[in-house]
Amino acid sequence: MVAEHRCSDCPIAHKDGRFTFSPPPDDVLCEFSRIHRYRAGQLIVEEQDEVNGWWVVRSGRAEIFLVDERGRKHLVRVVGPGDLLGTCALKGLGTYCYSARALDQEVETCHLPLPAIPVVLSRCPGITQSILAEMAEDLAASYRKLHRLATKSARARLAYQLLDLMQDGTEPVKRTVLAVPRQQLADMIGVSLETAVRALTQLKEEGWVDTHGRDIIVLNADALRTVAESE
């Protein structure tokens, strides 16, 4: 679904997120960009599709993932409001190196077509700084995840992921109930479904979390933080 918009109405324009900027006086972004809305499960970007621009997530969450030659999905990370998708568009023609799919019931993005990117960057230099900061954070996050995969136990990775899911963008979430499918949780921490369920059961037996159906209730975030940092 496509909708009209103005940069001055953007919910992330003045938010303390990673991709932030003050809306240009002439709404230069809106001259080229369009709002797209996706339902849960819909693809925003598909790996190996021809690059056609980038997306800024305005609301909701999406998962970035890769699929290997055996058809197995490997989740890279979950993005939310203020995050940027499709930075490979900056290198020019080519294909996307990952897929992105909507997680929430409605995910809203702002899409900037590939031909408009050089124009926007030249007319809004401040955005270039935001993009560089976003890419630097992506790289740092990738290094941190590789370190966890190589050195941390499944239980520690799960504890870290639960703490991460308690954040919505950059603002702490007041609730401690996380509705997340177990397979998605396993993908997030890079283990099998059985290993993820076993690690979750261990945290539950220790009293740090509880479960009710697909909901995970965090009872002791400090204890989870200790597990994430020490194991």
PDB file of C-alpha atoms in Angstrom:
ATOM      1  CA  MET A   1       0.000   0.000   0.000  1.00  0.00           C
ATOM      2  CA  VAL A   2       1.336   3.442  -0.940  1.00  0.00           C
ATOM      3  CA  ALA A   3       0.368   6.709   0.755  1.00  0.00           C
ATOM      4  CA  GLU A   4       1.201  10.387   0.418  1.00  0.00           C
ATOM      5  CA  HIS A   5       3.052  12.143   3.230  1.00  0.00           C
ATOM      6  CA  ARG A   6       5.121  15.114   4.320  1.00  0.00           C
ATOM      7  CA  CYS A   7       8.541  14.988   6.004  1.00  0.00           C
ATOM      8  CA  SER A   8       7.317  17.346   8.702  1.00  0.00           C
ATOM      9  CA  ASP A   9       4.808  14.654   9.732  1.00  0.00           C
ATOM     10  CA  CYS A  10       7.430  11.911   9.969  1.00  0.00           C
ATOM     11  CA  PRO A  11       7.203  10.180  13.387  1.00  0.00           C
ATOM     12  CA  ILE A  12      10.992   9.624  13.454  1.00  0.00           C
ATOM     13  CA  ALA A  13      12.172  13.025  12.230  1.00  0.00           C
ATOM     14  CA  HIS A  14      12.748  14.365  15.744  1.00  0.00           C
ATOM     15  CA  LYS A  15      13.173  11.055  17.542  1.00  0.00           C
ATOM     16  CA  ASP A  16      16.420   9.907  19.121  1.00  0.00           C
ATOM     17  CA  GLY A  17      16.908   7.054  16.694  1.00  0.00           C
ATOM     18  CA  ARG A  18      19.858   6.149  14.505  1.00  0.00           C
ATOM     19  CA  PHE A  19      18.466   7.525  11.247  1.00  0.00           C
ATOM     20  CA  THR A  20      17.261  10.984  12.295  1.00  0.00           C
ATOM     21  CA  PHE A  21      17.202  14.350  10.636  1.00  0.00           C
ATOM     22  CA  SER A  22      15.361  17.628  10.827  1.00  0.00           C
ATOM     23  CA  PRO A  23      12.858  17.731   7.973  1.00  0.00           C
ATOM     24  CA  PRO A  24      14.165  19.979   5.169  1.00  0.00           C
ATOM     25  CA  PRO A  25      12.147  23.194   4.801  1.00  0.00           C
ATOM     26  CA  ASP A  26      11.100  22.260   1.276  1.00  0.00           C
ATOM     27  CA  ASP A  27      10.290  18.642   2.201  1.00  0.00           C
ATOM     28  CA  VAL A  28      12.803  17.486  -0.373  1.00  0.00           C
ATOM     29  CA  LEU A  29      12.501  13.851   0.680  1.00  0.00           C
ATOM     30  CA  CYS A  30       8.765  13.894   0.118  1.00  0.00           C
ATOM     31  CA  GLU A  31       9.350  15.161  -3.399  1.00  0.00           C
ATOM     32  CA  PHE A  32      10.703  11.715  -4.265  1.00  0.00           C
ATOM     33  CA  SER A  33       9.741   9.257  -1.522  1.00  0.00           C
ATOM     34  CA  ARG A  34       6.546   7.326  -0.853  1.00  0.00           C
ATOM     35  CA  ILE A  35       5.085   5.631   2.179  1.00  0.00           C
ATOM     36  CA  HIS A  36       4.560   1.858   1.927  1.00  0.00           C
ATOM     37  CA  ARG A  37       2.672  -0.245   4.466  1.00  0.00           C
ATOM     38  CA  TYR A  38       3.189  -3.974   4.934  1.00  0.00           C
ATOM     39  CA  ARG A  39       1.316  -6.638   6.851  1.00  0.00           C
ATOM     40  CA  ALA A  40       3.061  -9.236   9.005  1.00  0.00           C
ATOM     41  CA  GLY A  41       4.856 -11.753   6.791  1.00  0.00           C
ATOM     42  CA  GLN A  42       5.069  -9.532   3.712  1.00  0.00           C
ATOM     43  CA  LEU A  43       8.493  -9.060   2.130  1.00  0.00           C
ATOM     44  CA  ILE A  44       9.844  -5.514   2.030  1.00  0.00           C
ATOM     45  CA  VAL A  45      13.139  -6.465   0.384  1.00  0.00           C
ATOM     46  CA  GLU A  46      14.042  -9.803  -1.183  1.00  0.00           C
ATOM     47  CA  GLU A  47      17.592 -11.085  -1.496  1.00  0.00           C
ATOM     48  CA  GLN A  48      18.932 -11.031  -5.078  1.00  0.00           C
ATOM     49  CA  ASP A  49      16.206  -8.627  -6.264  1.00  0.00           C
ATOM     50  CA  GLU A  50      17.547  -5.706  -8.264  1.00  0.00           C
ATOM     51  CA  VAL A  51      18.304  -2.716  -6.059  1.00  0.00           C
ATOM     52  CA  ASN A  52      15.650  -0.022  -6.459  1.00  0.00           C
ATOM     53  CA  GLY A  53      16.239   2.261  -3.487  1.00  0.00           C
ATOM     54  CA  TRP A  54      16.251   2.322   0.304  1.00  0.00           C
ATOM     55  CA  TRP A  55      13.630   2.258   3.042  1.00  0.00           C
ATOM     56  CA  VAL A  56      13.462   4.028   6.381  1.00  0.00           C
ATOM     57  CA  VAL A  57      11.274   2.189   8.902  1.00  0.00           C
ATOM     58  CA  ARG A  58       8.689   4.631  10.244  1.00  0.00           C
ATOM     59  CA  SER A  59       6.735   2.269  12.512  1.00  0.00           C
ATOM     60  CA  GLY A  60       6.635  -1.405  13.402  1.00  0.00           C
ATOM     61  CA  ARG A  61       9.408  -3.997  13.214  1.00  0.00           C
ATOM     62  CA  ALA A  62      10.931  -6.046  10.416  1.00  0.00           C
ATOM     63  CA  GLU A  63      13.409  -8.919  10.339  1.00  0.00           C
ATOM     64  CA  ILE A  64      16.512  -8.940   8.137  1.00  0.00           C
ATOM     65  CA  PHE A  65      17.530 -12.459   7.170  1.00  0.00           C
ATOM     66  CA  LEU A  66      19.509 -14.608   4.746  1.00  0.00           C
ATOM     67  CA  VAL A  67      18.588 -17.991   3.267  1.00  0.00           C
ATOM     68  CA  ASP A  68      21.373 -20.525   2.690  1.00  0.00           C
ATOM     69  CA  GLU A  69      21.701 -23.047  -0.127  1.00  0.00           C
ATOM     70  CA  ARG A  70      19.705 -25.597   1.902  1.00  0.00           C
ATOM     71  CA  GLY A  71      16.801 -23.215   2.304  1.00  0.00           C
ATOM     72  CA  ARG A  72      17.499 -22.506   5.980  1.00  0.00           C
ATOM     73  CA  LYS A  73      16.759 -19.005   7.236  1.00  0.00           C
ATOM     74  CA  HIS A  74      19.400 -17.151   9.239  1.00  0.00           C
ATOM     75  CA  LEU A  75      18.167 -14.045  10.997  1.00  0.00           C
ATOM     76  CA  VAL A  76      20.616 -11.128  10.918  1.00  0.00           C
ATOM     77  CA  ARG A  77      18.723  -8.684  13.112  1.00  0.00           C
ATOM     78  CA  VAL A  78      15.385  -7.069  13.854  1.00  0.00           C
ATOM     79  CA  VAL A  79      14.922  -3.431  12.820  1.00  0.00           C
ATOM     80  CA  GLY A  80      12.463  -0.847  14.070  1.00  0.00           C
ATOM     81  CA  PRO A  81      11.538   2.832  13.766  1.00  0.00           C
ATOM     82  CA  GLY A  82      14.463   4.924  12.554  1.00  0.00           C
ATOM     83  CA  ASP A  83      16.365   2.010  11.016  1.00  0.00           C
ATOM     84  CA  LEU A  84      17.468   2.016   7.390  1.00  0.00           C
ATOM     85  CA  LEU A  85      17.046  -0.817   4.891  1.00  0.00           C
ATOM     86  CA  GLY A  86      18.788  -1.194   1.543  1.00  0.00           C
ATOM     87  CA  THR A  87      22.042   0.670   2.130  1.00  0.00           C
ATOM     88  CA  CYS A  88      23.559  -1.386  -0.702  1.00  0.00           C
ATOM     89  CA  ALA A  89      21.635   1.007  -2.952  1.00  0.00           C
ATOM     90  CA  LEU A  90      24.410   3.507  -2.257  1.00  0.00           C
ATOM     91  CA  LYS A  91      26.877   1.505  -4.327  1.00  0.00           C
ATOM     92  CA  GLY A  92      24.732   1.805  -7.439  1.00  0.00           C
ATOM     93  CA  LEU A  93      23.311  -1.007  -9.519  1.00  0.00           C
ATOM     94  CA  GLY A  94      23.297  -4.530  -8.137  1.00  0.00           C
ATOM     95  CA  THR A  95      21.118  -6.815  -6.041  1.00  0.00           C
ATOM     96  CA  TYR A  96      20.060  -6.784  -2.426  1.00  0.00           C
ATOM     97  CA  CYS A  97      22.288  -8.889  -0.183  1.00  0.00           C
ATOM     98  CA  TYR A  98      19.511  -9.848   2.261  1.00  0.00           C
ATOM     99  CA  SER A  99      15.737 -10.107   2.633  1.00  0.00           C
ATOM    100  CA  ALA A 100      13.544  -8.087   4.990  1.00  0.00           C
ATOM    101  CA  ARG A 101      10.067  -9.122   6.115  1.00  0.00           C
ATOM    102  CA  ALA A 102       7.439  -7.317   8.225  1.00  0.00           C
ATOM    103  CA  LEU A 103       7.045  -8.757  11.721  1.00  0.00           C
ATOM    104  CA  ASP A 104       4.273  -6.628  13.184  1.00  0.00           C
ATOM    105  CA  GLN A 105       0.685  -6.441  11.979  1.00  0.00           C
ATOM    106  CA  GLU A 106       1.493  -3.180  10.216  1.00  0.00           C
ATOM    107  CA  VAL A 107       4.940  -1.918   9.284  1.00  0.00           C
ATOM    108  CA  GLU A 108       5.260   1.487   7.659  1.00  0.00           C
ATOM    109  CA  THR A 109       8.303   2.474   5.621  1.00  0.00           C
ATOM    110  CA  CYS A 110       9.408   5.477   3.608  1.00  0.00           C
ATOM    111  CA  HIS A 111      10.877   4.349   0.263  1.00  0.00           C
ATOM    112  CA  LEU A 112      13.351   6.499  -1.669  1.00  0.00           C
ATOM    113  CA  PRO A 113      13.878   5.294  -5.271  1.00  0.00           C
ATOM    114  CA  LEU A 114      17.429   4.677  -6.465  1.00  0.00           C
ATOM    115  CA  PRO A 115      17.559   7.563  -9.032  1.00  0.00           C
ATOM    116  CA  ALA A 116      16.544  10.070  -6.342  1.00  0.00           C
ATOM    117  CA  ILE A 117      19.274   9.144  -3.841  1.00  0.00           C
ATOM    118  CA  PRO A 118      22.088  11.306  -5.335  1.00  0.00           C
ATOM    119  CA  VAL A 119      19.718  14.266  -5.604  1.00  0.00           C
ATOM    120  CA  VAL A 120      18.564  13.975  -1.993  1.00  0.00           C
ATOM    121  CA  LEU A 121      22.105  13.551  -0.695  1.00  0.00           C
ATOM    122  CA  SER A 122      23.300  16.634  -2.554  1.00  0.00           C
ATOM    123  CA  ARG A 123      20.377  18.764  -1.376  1.00  0.00           C
ATOM    124  CA  CYS A 124      20.338  17.433   2.207  1.00  0.00           C
ATOM    125  CA  PRO A 125      23.967  16.925   3.327  1.00  0.00           C
ATOM    126  CA  GLY A 126      22.869  16.176   6.892  1.00  0.00           C
ATOM    127  CA  ILE A 127      21.264  12.956   5.759  1.00  0.00           C
ATOM    128  CA  THR A 128      24.635  11.659   4.566  1.00  0.00           C
ATOM    129  CA  GLN A 129      25.946  11.874   8.120  1.00  0.00           C
ATOM    130  CA  SER A 130      22.910   9.963   9.390  1.00  0.00           C
ATOM    131  CA  ILE A 131      23.442   7.221   6.808  1.00  0.00           C
ATOM    132  CA  LEU A 132      27.119   6.864   7.697  1.00  0.00           C
ATOM    133  CA  ALA A 133      26.185   6.598  11.378  1.00  0.00           C
ATOM    134  CA  GLU A 134      23.567   3.962  10.537  1.00  0.00           C
ATOM    135  CA  MET A 135      26.038   1.911   8.506  1.00  0.00           C
ATOM    136  CA  ALA A 136      28.666   2.171  11.240  1.00  0.00           C
ATOM    137  CA  GLU A 137      26.168   0.939  13.828  1.00  0.00           C
ATOM    138  CA  ASP A 138      25.127  -1.931  11.518  1.00  0.00           C
ATOM    139  CA  LEU A 139      28.759  -2.975  11.210  1.00  0.00           C
ATOM    140  CA  ALA A 140      29.332  -2.757  14.959  1.00  0.00           C
ATOM    141  CA  ALA A 141      26.154  -4.758  15.624  1.00  0.00           C
ATOM    142  CA  SER A 142      27.321  -7.435  13.175  1.00  0.00           C
ATOM    143  CA  TYR A 143      30.675  -7.721  14.967  1.00  0.00           C
ATOM    144  CA  ARG A 144      28.928  -7.981  18.334  1.00  0.00           C
ATOM    145  CA  LYS A 145      26.625 -10.709  17.065  1.00  0.00           C
ATOM    146  CA  LEU A 146      29.516 -12.667  15.544  1.00  0.00           C
ATOM    147  CA  HIS A 147      31.296 -12.443  18.889  1.00  0.00           C
ATOM    148  CA  ARG A 148      28.239 -13.768  20.744  1.00  0.00           C
ATOM    149  CA  LEU A 149      27.774 -16.626  18.264  1.00  0.00           C
ATOM    150  CA  ALA A 150      31.431 -17.623  18.632  1.00  0.00           C
ATOM    151  CA  THR A 151      31.852 -17.257  22.389  1.00  0.00           C
ATOM    152  CA  LYS A 152      28.493 -17.295  24.188  1.00  0.00           C
ATOM    153  CA  SER A 153      26.296 -20.212  25.224  1.00  0.00           C
ATOM    154  CA  ALA A 154      22.793 -20.581  23.824  1.00  0.00           C
ATOM    155  CA  ARG A 155      21.406 -19.524  27.196  1.00  0.00           C
ATOM    156  CA  ALA A 156      23.499 -16.342  27.227  1.00  0.00           C
ATOM    157  CA  ARG A 157      22.488 -15.508  23.657  1.00  0.00           C
ATOM    158  CA  LEU A 158      18.845 -16.024  24.565  1.00  0.00           C
ATOM    159  CA  ALA A 159      19.146 -13.779  27.618  1.00  0.00           C
ATOM    160  CA  TYR A 160      20.767 -11.067  25.482  1.00  0.00           C
ATOM    161  CA  GLN A 161      18.050 -11.377  22.837  1.00  0.00           C
ATOM    162  CA  LEU A 162      15.237 -11.116  25.365  1.00  0.00           C
ATOM    163  CA  LEU A 163      16.810  -7.953  26.772  1.00  0.00           C
ATOM    164  CA  ASP A 164      17.143  -6.591  23.242  1.00  0.00           C
ATOM    165  CA  LEU A 165      13.482  -7.346  22.497  1.00  0.00           C
ATOM    166  CA  MET A 166      12.499  -5.309  25.548  1.00  0.00           C
ATOM    167  CA  GLN A 167      13.588  -2.242  23.578  1.00  0.00           C
ATOM    168  CA  ASP A 168      11.333  -0.575  21.006  1.00  0.00           C
ATOM    169  CA  GLY A 169      13.582   1.622  18.846  1.00  0.00           C
ATOM    170  CA  THR A 170      15.649   3.474  21.459  1.00  0.00           C
ATOM    171  CA  GLU A 171      12.996   3.855  24.162  1.00  0.00           C
ATOM    172  CA  PRO A 172      12.670   1.293  26.997  1.00  0.00           C
ATOM    173  CA  VAL A 173       9.437  -0.661  26.797  1.00  0.00           C
ATOM    174  CA  LYS A 174       7.352  -0.441  29.959  1.00  0.00           C
ATOM    175  CA  ARG A 175       5.892  -3.941  29.582  1.00  0.00           C
ATOM    176  CA  THR A 176       7.844  -7.129  30.149  1.00  0.00           C
ATOM    177  CA  VAL A 177       5.640  -9.492  28.134  1.00  0.00           C
ATOM    178  CA  LEU A 178       7.214 -10.474  24.808  1.00  0.00           C
ATOM    179  CA  ALA A 179       5.042 -12.164  22.185  1.00  0.00           C
ATOM    180  CA  VAL A 180       7.541 -13.979  20.004  1.00  0.00           C
ATOM    181  CA  PRO A 181       7.236 -17.371  18.246  1.00  0.00           C
ATOM    182  CA  ARG A 182       9.802 -19.896  19.438  1.00  0.00           C
ATOM    183  CA  GLN A 183      11.115 -20.561  15.916  1.00  0.00           C
ATOM    184  CA  GLN A 184      11.676 -16.850  15.406  1.00  0.00           C
ATOM    185  CA  LEU A 185      13.522 -16.716  18.713  1.00  0.00           C
ATOM    186  CA  ALA A 186      15.706 -19.639  17.622  1.00  0.00           C
ATOM    187  CA  ASP A 187      16.502 -17.838  14.352  1.00  0.00           C
ATOM    188  CA  MET A 188      17.450 -14.713  16.274  1.00  0.00           C
ATOM    189  CA  ILE A 189      20.088 -16.463  18.358  1.00  0.00           C
ATOM    190  CA  GLY A 190      21.313 -18.849  15.656  1.00  0.00           C
ATOM    191  CA  VAL A 191      20.317 -22.197  17.188  1.00  0.00           C
ATOM    192  CA  SER A 192      17.826 -24.976  16.487  1.00  0.00           C
ATOM    193  CA  LEU A 193      14.269 -24.756  17.804  1.00  0.00           C
ATOM    194  CA  GLU A 194      15.003 -27.537  20.307  1.00  0.00           C
ATOM    195  CA  THR A 195      18.062 -25.721  21.678  1.00  0.00           C
ATOM    196  CA  ALA A 196      16.156 -22.448  22.017  1.00  0.00           C
ATOM    197  CA  VAL A 197      13.292 -24.138  23.873  1.00  0.00           C
ATOM    198  CA  ARG A 198      15.752 -25.908  26.177  1.00  0.00           C
ATOM    199  CA  ALA A 199      17.548 -22.627  26.977  1.00  0.00           C
ATOM    200  CA  LEU A 200      14.215 -20.889  27.621  1.00  0.00           C
ATOM    201  CA  THR A 201      13.178 -23.715  29.947  1.00  0.00           C
ATOM    202  CA  GLN A 202      16.410 -23.287  31.916  1.00  0.00           C
ATOM    203  CA  LEU A 203      15.781 -19.556  32.368  1.00  0.00           C
ATOM    204  CA  LYS A 204      12.213 -20.334  33.428  1.00  0.00           C
ATOM    205  CA  GLU A 205      13.340 -22.937  35.975  1.00  0.00           C
ATOM    206  CA  GLU A 206      15.724 -20.399  37.486  1.00  0.00           C
ATOM    207  CA  GLY A 207      12.866 -17.927  37.887  1.00  0.00           C
ATOM    208  CA  TRP A 208      14.146 -15.245  35.522  1.00  0.00           C
ATOM    209  CA  VAL A 209      11.285 -15.639  33.007  1.00  0.00           C
ATOM    210  CA  ASP A 210       7.874 -17.242  32.763  1.00  0.00           C
ATOM    211  CA  THR A 211       5.872 -18.361  29.734  1.00  0.00           C
ATOM    212  CA  HIS A 212       2.218 -18.344  28.797  1.00  0.00           C
ATOM    213  CA  GLY A 213       1.519 -19.738  25.346  1.00  0.00           C
ATOM    214  CA  ARG A 214       3.747 -17.840  22.936  1.00  0.00           C
ATOM    215  CA  ASP A 215       4.271 -15.028  25.471  1.00  0.00           C
ATOM    216  CA  ILE A 216       7.528 -14.772  27.387  1.00  0.00           C
ATOM    217  CA  ILE A 217       7.267 -12.795  30.635  1.00  0.00           C
ATOM    218  CA  VAL A 218      10.544 -11.292  31.817  1.00  0.00           C
ATOM    219  CA  LEU A 219      10.570 -11.438  35.619  1.00  0.00           C
ATOM    220  CA  ASN A 220      14.140 -10.361  36.348  1.00  0.00           C
ATOM    221  CA  ALA A 221      15.935  -8.319  33.698  1.00  0.00           C
ATOM    222  CA  ASP A 222      18.994  -7.830  35.925  1.00  0.00           C
ATOM    223  CA  ALA A 223      19.440 -11.589  36.220  1.00  0.00           C
ATOM    224  CA  LEU A 224      19.154 -11.956  32.444  1.00  0.00           C
ATOM    225  CA  ARG A 225      21.794  -9.265  32.023  1.00  0.00           C
ATOM    226  CA  THR A 226      24.127 -11.186  34.319  1.00  0.00           C
ATOM    227  CA  VAL A 227      23.579 -14.380  32.320  1.00  0.00           C
ATOM    228  CA  ALA A 228      24.156 -12.537  29.020  1.00  0.00           C
ATOM    229  CA  GLU A 229      27.407 -10.971  30.185  1.00  0.00           C
ATOM    230  CA  SER A 230      28.939 -13.832  32.161  1.00  0.00           C
ATOM    231  CA  GLU A 231      28.319 -17.048  30.203  1.00  0.00           C
TER     232      GLU A 231
END
